[in-house]
Amino acid sequence: MNLKSLILKPIGALCFLTVISCNDNVTSDIEDIEESLTEDVETLADGTVFPKESVAEIAARIDREMSGIRTIRKTAAQSSSIPHYVGVISATGKCPYGVGEIRYYMDCQDNEKLKFDKNDTEYQHNDPGCYKSKGLDINSKGNVTWVVCIVDANEFKFRRMKYGYAIFDLSHTQYLNGAAEVLVHSDDEDNNNANEYLCSSYGFVRNESSPYWPSQPKDKKDLRNTEFWLYYFAPDPNSGYKLPNLGFEYDVFGNFDCCSYKKQNILITDSEDHKCNNYWALCQQGSNKKTENQLGENYLFGSNGKILKNHNSHFYFAIQSSRYYREDIK
């Protein structure tokens, strides 16, 4: 089976987590997607019309990025003077002075009553006391502003812990302390898509050349979907490490405390309903890439590492406050 088929093979519906109180203990066939350009286009806010990215283009791009275009550096690179940029979600909605900030507006599915399309973007747990990161702001129309702070992994040690978690992979460097890499592609609203970087300097696109700051796409059409890379640290029950103290409050992708949502929650983003092309792919160091169809829909949303789920044109992002399991201030 080729990569194109793997990415778009329909996924069977699975039951998701039951919504509980915070105080408890708690794709279509290839032929359908590769339609004629006159029927399968996206329109930008400025009226520009262009064809959606074809399945073949997506497959080729994943192959290029996963096969080593990026520079592979050994663990010794951690002591290098070349920065190794990663990103964390701001818990307060802004990054401290002197810290690079990615502020990104994600245009989710529009409410279209005549098409029976409803925006379902929300936090899954909404009872009083449930944790809601200020770095993931949902507006009245169900769109999300992401606030991500950029830090140098050479200065702060992110590594495997007893809990599984993920942070943004923004660097030219391919791997980090045994973490796998995950490409996330969210098929956002097609009609007059308004995705936009609200900051003028930084984006989610990793920069292969000096000074390595993550960049923003030069072409507006490249922003019609949300795409980023994550470092995924699988849980290690024998590890005694904790999340590093960065000097400010931040969140990661994770779910440390099983069924309590006082310091964690699950952000559900409603992607484009019409022929949704959400997907993710994972690349473990020393292994071939795997798509979610190969690993299973719940591979990154299992009982011991609730990070990411792609289900029924929705992405589920587990959001975890670092305060729950973080090094003390030294």
Short mmCIF file of C-alpha atoms in Angstrom, two decimals:
data_model
loop_
_atom_site.label_atom_id
_atom_site.label_comp_id
_atom_site.label_asym_id
_atom_site.label_seq_id
_atom_site.Cartn_x
_atom_site.Cartn_y
_atom_site.Cartn_z
CA MET A 1 0.00 0.00 0.00
CA ASN A 2 1.48 3.39 -0.95
CA LEU A 3 1.73 6.38 1.38
CA LYS A 4 -1.13 8.16 -0.38
CA SER A 5 -3.47 5.31 0.40
CA LEU A 6 -2.22 5.03 3.95
CA ILE A 7 -2.83 8.68 4.70
CA LEU A 8 -6.36 8.71 3.33
CA LYS A 9 -7.63 5.27 4.20
CA PRO A 10 -10.89 5.73 6.12
CA ILE A 11 -10.61 5.38 9.88
CA GLY A 12 -13.29 3.50 11.76
CA ALA A 13 -15.18 5.44 14.38
CA LEU A 14 -14.05 4.84 17.94
CA CYS A 15 -15.59 5.97 21.18
CA PHE A 16 -13.82 8.90 22.83
CA LEU A 17 -13.36 9.80 26.48
CA THR A 18 -16.53 10.36 28.49
CA VAL A 19 -17.03 13.94 29.62
CA ILE A 20 -16.74 14.04 33.38
CA SER A 21 -16.63 16.61 36.15
CA CYS A 22 -13.28 18.15 37.02
CA ASN A 23 -13.78 17.15 40.61
CA ASP A 24 -14.24 13.46 39.85
CA ASN A 25 -11.46 10.94 39.72
CA VAL A 26 -11.71 10.76 37.27
CA THR A 27 -11.29 9.95 4.26
CA SER A 28 -12.65 9.28 1.36
CA ASP A 29 -11.38 7.21 -1.60
CA ILE A 30 -8.43 8.61 -3.54
CA GLU A 31 -10.64 9.27 -6.53
CA ASP A 32 -13.05 11.35 -4.47
CA ILE A 33 -10.27 13.54 -3.11
CA GLU A 34 -8.48 14.03 -6.41
CA GLU A 35 -11.47 15.70 -8.06
CA SER A 36 -11.26 18.13 -10.95
CA LEU A 37 -9.78 21.50 -10.08
CA THR A 38 -13.07 23.22 -10.81
CA GLU A 39 -14.76 21.29 -8.01
CA ASP A 40 -11.96 21.08 -5.49
CA VAL A 41 -10.61 24.53 -4.75
CA GLU A 42 -10.07 26.76 -1.79
CA THR A 43 -10.66 30.52 -1.69
CA LEU A 44 -8.56 32.93 0.34
CA ALA A 45 -9.95 35.98 2.10
CA ASP A 46 -8.63 38.20 -0.73
CA GLY A 47 -10.61 36.20 -3.33
CA THR A 48 -7.68 34.20 -4.70
CA VAL A 49 -8.82 30.76 -5.92
CA PHE A 50 -6.46 27.80 -6.17
CA PRO A 51 -6.65 23.99 -6.10
CA LYS A 52 -6.27 22.15 -2.85
CA GLU A 53 -3.00 20.43 -2.26
CA SER A 54 -3.23 17.09 -4.03
CA VAL A 55 -2.75 13.82 -2.26
CA ALA A 56 0.40 13.19 -4.32
CA GLU A 57 1.86 16.54 -3.24
CA ILE A 58 1.17 15.79 0.39
CA ALA A 59 2.72 12.35 0.13
CA ALA A 60 5.81 13.69 -1.63
CA ARG A 61 6.28 16.43 0.93
CA ILE A 62 6.07 14.05 3.86
CA ASP A 63 8.61 11.79 2.17
CA ARG A 64 11.00 14.68 1.62
CA GLU A 65 10.78 16.00 5.15
CA MET A 66 10.85 12.62 6.85
CA SER A 67 13.73 11.24 4.78
CA GLY A 68 16.40 13.58 6.06
CA ILE A 69 16.30 16.96 4.36
CA ARG A 70 16.78 18.35 7.82
CA THR A 71 20.19 18.17 9.46
CA ILE A 72 20.61 15.21 11.78
CA ARG A 73 22.71 16.03 14.79
CA LYS A 74 23.88 13.77 17.58
CA THR A 75 23.17 14.26 21.25
CA ALA A 76 26.45 16.13 21.54
CA ALA A 77 24.80 18.99 19.69
CA GLN A 78 23.08 19.86 22.95
CA SER A 79 26.30 21.56 24.02
CA SER A 80 26.59 23.41 20.72
CA SER A 81 26.44 27.17 20.45
CA ILE A 82 23.92 26.73 17.63
CA PRO A 83 20.46 27.15 19.17
CA HIS A 84 18.01 24.26 19.12
CA TYR A 85 14.61 25.95 19.12
CA VAL A 86 11.51 24.34 20.56
CA GLY A 87 8.16 25.80 21.53
CA VAL A 88 5.80 25.58 24.48
CA ILE A 89 2.28 26.97 24.87
CA SER A 90 2.10 30.09 26.99
CA ALA A 91 -0.07 29.46 30.03
CA THR A 92 -0.72 33.19 30.50
CA GLY A 93 -1.44 34.19 26.89
CA LYS A 94 1.87 36.01 26.37
CA CYS A 95 5.58 35.28 26.44
CA PRO A 96 8.05 37.08 28.70
CA TYR A 97 10.12 40.00 27.47
CA GLY A 98 13.02 38.73 25.38
CA VAL A 99 11.35 35.40 24.53
CA GLY A 100 10.31 34.84 20.90
CA GLU A 101 6.53 34.55 20.53
CA ILE A 102 4.50 32.81 17.82
CA ARG A 103 0.95 34.14 17.80
CA TYR A 104 -1.17 32.27 15.30
CA TYR A 105 -4.86 32.56 14.36
CA MET A 106 -6.44 29.24 13.34
CA ASP A 107 -9.64 29.48 11.27
CA CYS A 108 -11.75 26.45 12.17
CA GLN A 109 -14.94 25.17 10.53
CA ASP A 110 -17.57 27.88 9.96
CA ASN A 111 -21.16 27.55 11.08
CA GLU A 112 -23.11 26.87 7.88
CA LYS A 113 -26.71 26.12 8.76
CA LEU A 114 -27.78 25.33 5.22
CA LYS A 115 -25.07 22.66 5.03
CA PHE A 116 -25.70 21.48 8.58
CA ASP A 117 -22.06 22.29 9.41
CA LYS A 118 -21.60 23.44 12.98
CA ASN A 119 -18.39 24.63 14.61
CA ASP A 120 -17.55 22.28 17.47
CA THR A 121 -14.27 23.87 18.58
CA GLU A 122 -14.19 23.83 22.37
CA TYR A 123 -12.52 22.53 25.48
CA GLN A 124 -13.91 19.11 26.23
CA HIS A 125 -14.14 19.71 29.95
CA ASN A 126 -16.01 22.89 30.83
CA ASP A 127 -17.08 22.38 34.44
CA PRO A 128 -16.04 25.06 36.97
CA GLY A 129 -12.39 24.61 37.88
CA CYS A 130 -11.40 22.88 34.66
CA TYR A 131 -8.07 24.06 33.30
CA LYS A 132 -8.13 26.29 30.22
CA SER A 133 -4.83 27.55 28.87
CA LYS A 134 -4.73 31.26 28.08
CA GLY A 135 -2.29 30.39 25.31
CA LEU A 136 -5.16 28.74 23.40
CA ASP A 137 -7.92 31.32 23.16
CA ILE A 138 -11.21 30.31 21.54
CA ASN A 139 -13.20 33.29 20.24
CA SER A 140 -16.96 33.62 19.87
CA LYS A 141 -16.87 32.12 16.36
CA GLY A 142 -15.00 29.02 17.44
CA ASN A 143 -11.58 29.95 16.06
CA VAL A 144 -8.37 29.57 18.06
CA THR A 145 -5.43 31.87 18.69
CA TRP A 146 -2.29 29.92 19.60
CA VAL A 147 0.42 31.62 21.66
CA VAL A 148 3.70 29.70 21.59
CA CYS A 149 6.92 30.73 23.32
CA ILE A 150 10.26 29.86 21.67
CA VAL A 151 13.08 28.56 23.88
CA ASP A 152 16.47 26.98 23.27
CA ALA A 153 16.59 23.29 24.16
CA ASN A 154 20.35 23.64 24.66
CA GLU A 155 19.58 25.68 27.75
CA PHE A 156 16.57 23.77 29.05
CA LYS A 157 16.59 19.99 29.19
CA PHE A 158 13.47 18.40 27.75
CA ARG A 159 13.69 14.61 27.97
CA ARG A 160 11.63 11.51 28.59
CA MET A 161 9.75 11.34 31.90
CA LYS A 162 7.30 8.92 33.43
CA TYR A 163 4.55 10.82 31.57
CA GLY A 164 4.27 11.08 27.78
CA TYR A 165 4.22 14.63 26.41
CA ALA A 166 5.04 16.74 23.35
CA ILE A 167 6.43 20.21 22.60
CA PHE A 168 6.77 22.15 19.33
CA ASP A 169 9.67 21.10 17.10
CA LEU A 170 10.82 24.41 15.55
CA SER A 171 14.49 23.76 14.88
CA HIS A 172 16.73 22.68 12.02
CA THR A 173 17.75 19.78 14.27
CA GLN A 174 15.88 16.56 13.62
CA TYR A 175 15.78 14.75 16.96
CA LEU A 176 15.96 15.68 20.62
CA ASN A 177 16.91 13.38 23.49
CA GLY A 178 15.16 10.30 22.15
CA ALA A 179 11.94 12.06 21.16
CA ALA A 180 10.05 10.98 18.06
CA GLU A 181 8.88 13.61 15.59
CA VAL A 182 5.23 14.08 14.70
CA LEU A 183 3.94 16.05 11.71
CA VAL A 184 0.46 17.46 12.35
CA HIS A 185 -1.66 18.66 9.41
CA SER A 186 -5.03 20.22 10.15
CA ASP A 187 -7.35 20.83 7.17
CA ASP A 188 -8.87 24.14 8.24
CA GLU A 189 -11.89 26.08 6.99
CA ASP A 190 -11.97 26.16 3.16
CA ASN A 191 -14.34 29.09 2.62
CA ASN A 192 -12.46 32.42 2.86
CA ASN A 193 -9.83 30.92 5.13
CA ALA A 194 -8.43 33.52 7.54
CA ASN A 195 -5.44 31.67 9.02
CA GLU A 196 -2.79 34.23 9.93
CA TYR A 197 0.36 34.75 11.96
CA LEU A 198 -0.41 37.70 14.20
CA CYS A 199 3.27 38.23 15.03
CA SER A 200 5.58 39.70 12.40
CA SER A 201 8.69 37.67 13.12
CA TYR A 202 8.20 34.00 13.84
CA GLY A 203 6.14 31.07 12.60
CA PHE A 204 5.88 27.28 12.88
CA VAL A 205 8.05 26.56 9.79
CA ARG A 206 11.47 25.28 10.71
CA ASN A 207 14.36 27.22 9.23
CA GLU A 208 17.19 25.14 7.74
CA SER A 209 19.69 28.03 7.67
CA SER A 210 21.14 30.52 10.11
CA PRO A 211 19.94 31.99 12.40
CA TYR A 212 17.46 29.08 12.57
CA TRP A 213 14.51 31.01 13.95
CA PRO A 214 11.27 29.29 12.86
CA SER A 215 9.86 31.24 9.91
CA GLN A 216 6.48 32.06 8.41
CA PRO A 217 5.32 30.92 4.94
CA LYS A 218 5.94 33.54 2.27
CA ASP A 219 2.78 32.65 0.37
CA LYS A 220 -0.67 33.15 1.88
CA LYS A 221 -1.94 29.95 0.25
CA ASP A 222 0.46 27.96 2.43
CA LEU A 223 -1.51 29.12 5.45
CA ARG A 224 -4.87 27.70 4.42
CA ASN A 225 -4.14 24.72 6.66
CA THR A 226 -2.42 24.56 10.03
CA GLU A 227 0.75 22.51 10.04
CA PHE A 228 3.50 22.03 12.59
CA TRP A 229 5.96 19.48 13.96
CA LEU A 230 6.13 18.15 17.50
CA TYR A 231 8.77 16.37 19.53
CA TYR A 232 6.97 13.47 21.21
CA PHE A 233 8.57 12.07 24.36
CA ALA A 234 7.09 8.64 25.03
CA PRO A 235 6.52 7.80 28.73
CA ASP A 236 9.39 6.15 30.57
CA PRO A 237 8.24 4.59 33.87
CA ASN A 238 11.83 4.43 35.10
CA SER A 239 12.61 8.10 34.55
CA GLY A 240 12.91 10.53 37.44
CA TYR A 241 13.18 13.64 35.27
CA LYS A 242 10.63 16.45 35.35
CA LEU A 243 9.72 19.25 32.96
CA PRO A 244 12.32 22.06 33.07
CA ASN A 245 11.63 25.34 34.78
CA LEU A 246 11.75 27.99 32.06
CA GLY A 247 11.17 30.92 34.39
CA PHE A 248 7.57 31.40 33.23
CA GLU A 249 4.32 29.45 33.21
CA TYR A 250 3.83 27.21 30.20
CA ASP A 251 1.83 24.24 28.93
CA VAL A 252 2.76 21.16 26.91
CA PHE A 253 0.74 18.56 25.02
CA GLY A 254 0.03 15.86 27.58
CA ASN A 255 -2.31 14.37 30.12
CA PHE A 256 -0.45 13.52 33.32
CA ASP A 257 -3.17 13.03 35.88
CA CYS A 258 -5.51 10.52 34.23
CA CYS A 259 -8.96 11.77 35.05
CA SER A 260 -8.59 15.07 36.85
CA TYR A 261 -8.90 18.19 34.69
CA LYS A 262 -7.88 20.89 37.16
CA LYS A 263 -4.42 21.28 35.59
CA GLN A 264 -5.09 19.82 32.16
CA ASN A 265 -7.81 19.72 29.51
CA ILE A 266 -8.49 18.60 25.95
CA LEU A 267 -8.79 21.18 23.16
CA ILE A 268 -11.05 20.02 20.33
CA THR A 269 -10.58 21.86 17.03
CA ASP A 270 -13.25 21.46 14.34
CA SER A 271 -11.54 21.09 10.96
CA GLU A 272 -13.11 21.51 7.51
CA ASP A 273 -16.12 19.21 7.31
CA HIS A 274 -16.11 18.82 3.50
CA LYS A 275 -13.65 16.06 2.52
CA CYS A 276 -11.51 16.70 5.56
CA ASN A 277 -7.85 15.81 5.05
CA ASN A 278 -6.55 15.87 8.62
CA TYR A 279 -3.60 13.59 9.25
CA TRP A 280 -0.50 13.06 11.33
CA ALA A 281 2.65 11.01 10.76
CA LEU A 282 5.32 9.88 13.20
CA CYS A 283 9.05 9.35 12.65
CA GLN A 284 11.03 7.57 15.34
CA GLN A 285 14.82 7.91 15.24
CA GLY A 286 16.30 4.90 13.43
CA SER A 287 12.90 3.76 12.10
CA ASN A 288 10.74 4.38 9.06
CA LYS A 289 7.92 6.90 9.26
CA LYS A 290 4.51 5.64 10.30
CA THR A 291 1.13 7.16 9.52
CA GLU A 292 -1.76 7.11 11.94
CA ASN A 293 -3.41 4.41 9.81
CA GLN A 294 -0.46 2.14 10.48
CA LEU A 295 -0.13 2.93 14.18
CA GLY A 296 -3.82 3.26 14.97
CA GLU A 297 -5.98 6.26 15.67
CA ASN A 298 -5.30 6.08 19.39
CA TYR A 299 -1.53 5.53 19.23
CA LEU A 300 -0.89 9.02 20.56
CA PHE A 301 -4.01 9.01 22.69
CA GLY A 302 -3.57 5.86 24.72
CA SER A 303 -4.00 5.37 28.44
CA ASN A 304 -0.40 6.32 29.18
CA GLY A 305 0.20 9.22 26.82
CA LYS A 306 -2.82 11.30 25.84
CA ILE A 307 -1.27 13.71 23.35
CA LEU A 308 -3.11 13.82 20.02
CA LYS A 309 -6.16 12.31 18.34
CA ASN A 310 -7.57 12.71 14.81
CA HIS A 311 -11.19 11.66 14.64
CA ASN A 312 -14.19 12.60 12.48
CA SER A 313 -12.78 15.90 11.11
CA HIS A 314 -11.69 16.95 14.59
CA PHE A 315 -8.30 17.13 16.25
CA TYR A 316 -8.06 16.50 19.97
CA PHE A 317 -5.06 18.12 21.66
CA ALA A 318 -4.38 17.17 25.28
CA ILE A 319 -3.12 20.29 27.05
CA GLN A 320 -1.14 19.94 30.28
CA SER A 321 0.03 22.61 32.71
CA SER A 322 3.75 22.19 33.36
CA ARG A 323 3.19 23.22 36.95
CA TYR A 324 1.88 19.74 37.73
CA TYR A 325 5.24 18.03 37.22
CA ARG A 326 8.03 20.58 36.87
CA GLU A 327 11.45 21.19 38.36
CA ASP A 328 11.61 23.64 41.22
CA ILE A 329 13.07 27.09 40.67
CA LYS A 330 16.79 26.95 41.40
#
